[in-house]
Amino acid sequence: MYLADETWPDLGSYFAEESLALVPLGSTEQHGPHLPEGTDHIIAEGFAREAAERTGYLCTPTINIGVSPHHKQFHGTMWVDPPVFRDYVESFTRNLAYHGIDRVIFVNAHGGNVEHLREVGRRLRDDEVIYAIEWMWNDSIPELVDELFEQNGPHGGPKETAMIQHLRPELVHDDELENARDGGVASVEEAGTEKFGSMTFYDAADNTGNGVLGDQTDATAEKGERMFEAATEQLVNLAEWLDDQPFEDLMPEPHV
């Protein structure tokens, strides 16, 4: 069920019977010369809506601007400051609690959001308002990702390329895959910006001239479909597990 497509009486019936919602989050930021700036939020919404379709759980509209100042040097990148993002997501999630939701999965596809979503989840749990957890698609299937790609690249690499080839192939500039590979670097390690145990970089541009890492020519839509199916299954399993938990068991442990 997609919230924005429903009438309020139909949603009232959902809230009377169910207590879980899926909230897709991503970013709008550069993903090299071959992928759209909406890569992360397209992927997040794809997973959330598919899991909602398979389970009947509620999927909210997508939060498509995230914490992305580390991509600011590249045209079109959008971002909000971390405190603003955290406050917005917390307020958004409290809306759901007002309607009767008491557990949320942040279906996330942008690494820059992770620590902030964890902080929001802690705030809400400490207030005993709602139990909200972050889920990152590639972290749910690490063995498959490693199996499919020799160098998967942490940003704009073959795993994200394959996922968009599967979900929105018309948005992929296939004629730029070699340029993406040759104009970037294979990995942060190869960029040489980790020195003596310190990460000396702050922005993507410190590591790579075109904003991406990995070998994008290793991507195919078929690999994207395999990852999408495997990770969707993980998300469905997580949602069903979470729905089964007594709410009191999800709240903080008492002081010893």
mmCIF file of N, CA, C and O in Angstrom, residues 15-16 67 132 152 168 176 180 256:
data_model
loop_
_atom_site.group_PDB
_atom_site.id
_atom_site.type_symbol
_atom_site.label_atom_id
_atom_site.label_comp_id
_atom_site.label_asym_id
_atom_site.label_seq_id
_atom_site.Cartn_x
_atom_site.Cartn_y
_atom_site.Cartn_z
ATOM 1 N N PHE A 15 -4.427 1.768 9.554
ATOM 2 C CA PHE A 15 -3.892 2.125 10.865
ATOM 3 C C PHE A 15 -4.623 1.400 11.994
ATOM 4 O O PHE A 15 -4.051 1.175 13.059
ATOM 5 N N ALA A 16 -5.871 1.040 11.766
ATOM 6 C CA ALA A 16 -6.618 0.310 12.792
ATOM 7 C C ALA A 16 -6.127 -1.122 12.946
ATOM 8 O O ALA A 16 -6.283 -1.724 14.013
ATOM 9 N N VAL A 67 21.839 13.834 3.239
ATOM 10 C CA VAL A 67 23.070 14.485 3.711
ATOM 11 C C VAL A 67 24.166 14.207 2.680
ATOM 12 O O VAL A 67 24.785 13.149 2.681
ATOM 13 N N ALA A 132 12.272 2.717 15.282
ATOM 14 C CA ALA A 132 12.649 2.957 13.894
ATOM 15 C C ALA A 132 14.077 2.487 13.669
ATOM 16 O O ALA A 132 14.981 2.856 14.418
ATOM 17 N N ASN A 152 33.243 -3.499 -6.425
ATOM 18 C CA ASN A 152 31.872 -2.978 -6.528
ATOM 19 C C ASN A 152 31.789 -1.461 -6.385
ATOM 20 O O ASN A 152 30.800 -0.859 -6.765
ATOM 21 N N ARG A 168 15.585 1.431 -13.834
ATOM 22 C CA ARG A 168 15.294 2.543 -14.746
ATOM 23 C C ARG A 168 16.345 2.591 -15.859
ATOM 24 O O ARG A 168 17.146 3.531 -15.927
ATOM 25 N N GLU A 176 28.669 5.917 -21.518
ATOM 26 C CA GLU A 176 29.619 6.598 -20.635
ATOM 27 C C GLU A 176 30.241 5.654 -19.602
ATOM 28 O O GLU A 176 30.978 6.111 -18.726
ATOM 29 N N ALA A 180 33.279 6.547 -17.173
ATOM 30 C CA ALA A 180 33.097 6.552 -15.727
ATOM 31 C C ALA A 180 34.217 5.778 -15.046
ATOM 32 O O ALA A 180 34.797 6.233 -14.050
ATOM 33 N N VAL A 256 19.915 -0.938 35.191
ATOM 34 C CA VAL A 256 20.244 -2.096 36.027
ATOM 35 C C VAL A 256 20.325 -1.691 37.508
ATOM 36 O O VAL A 256 20.526 -0.522 37.825
#
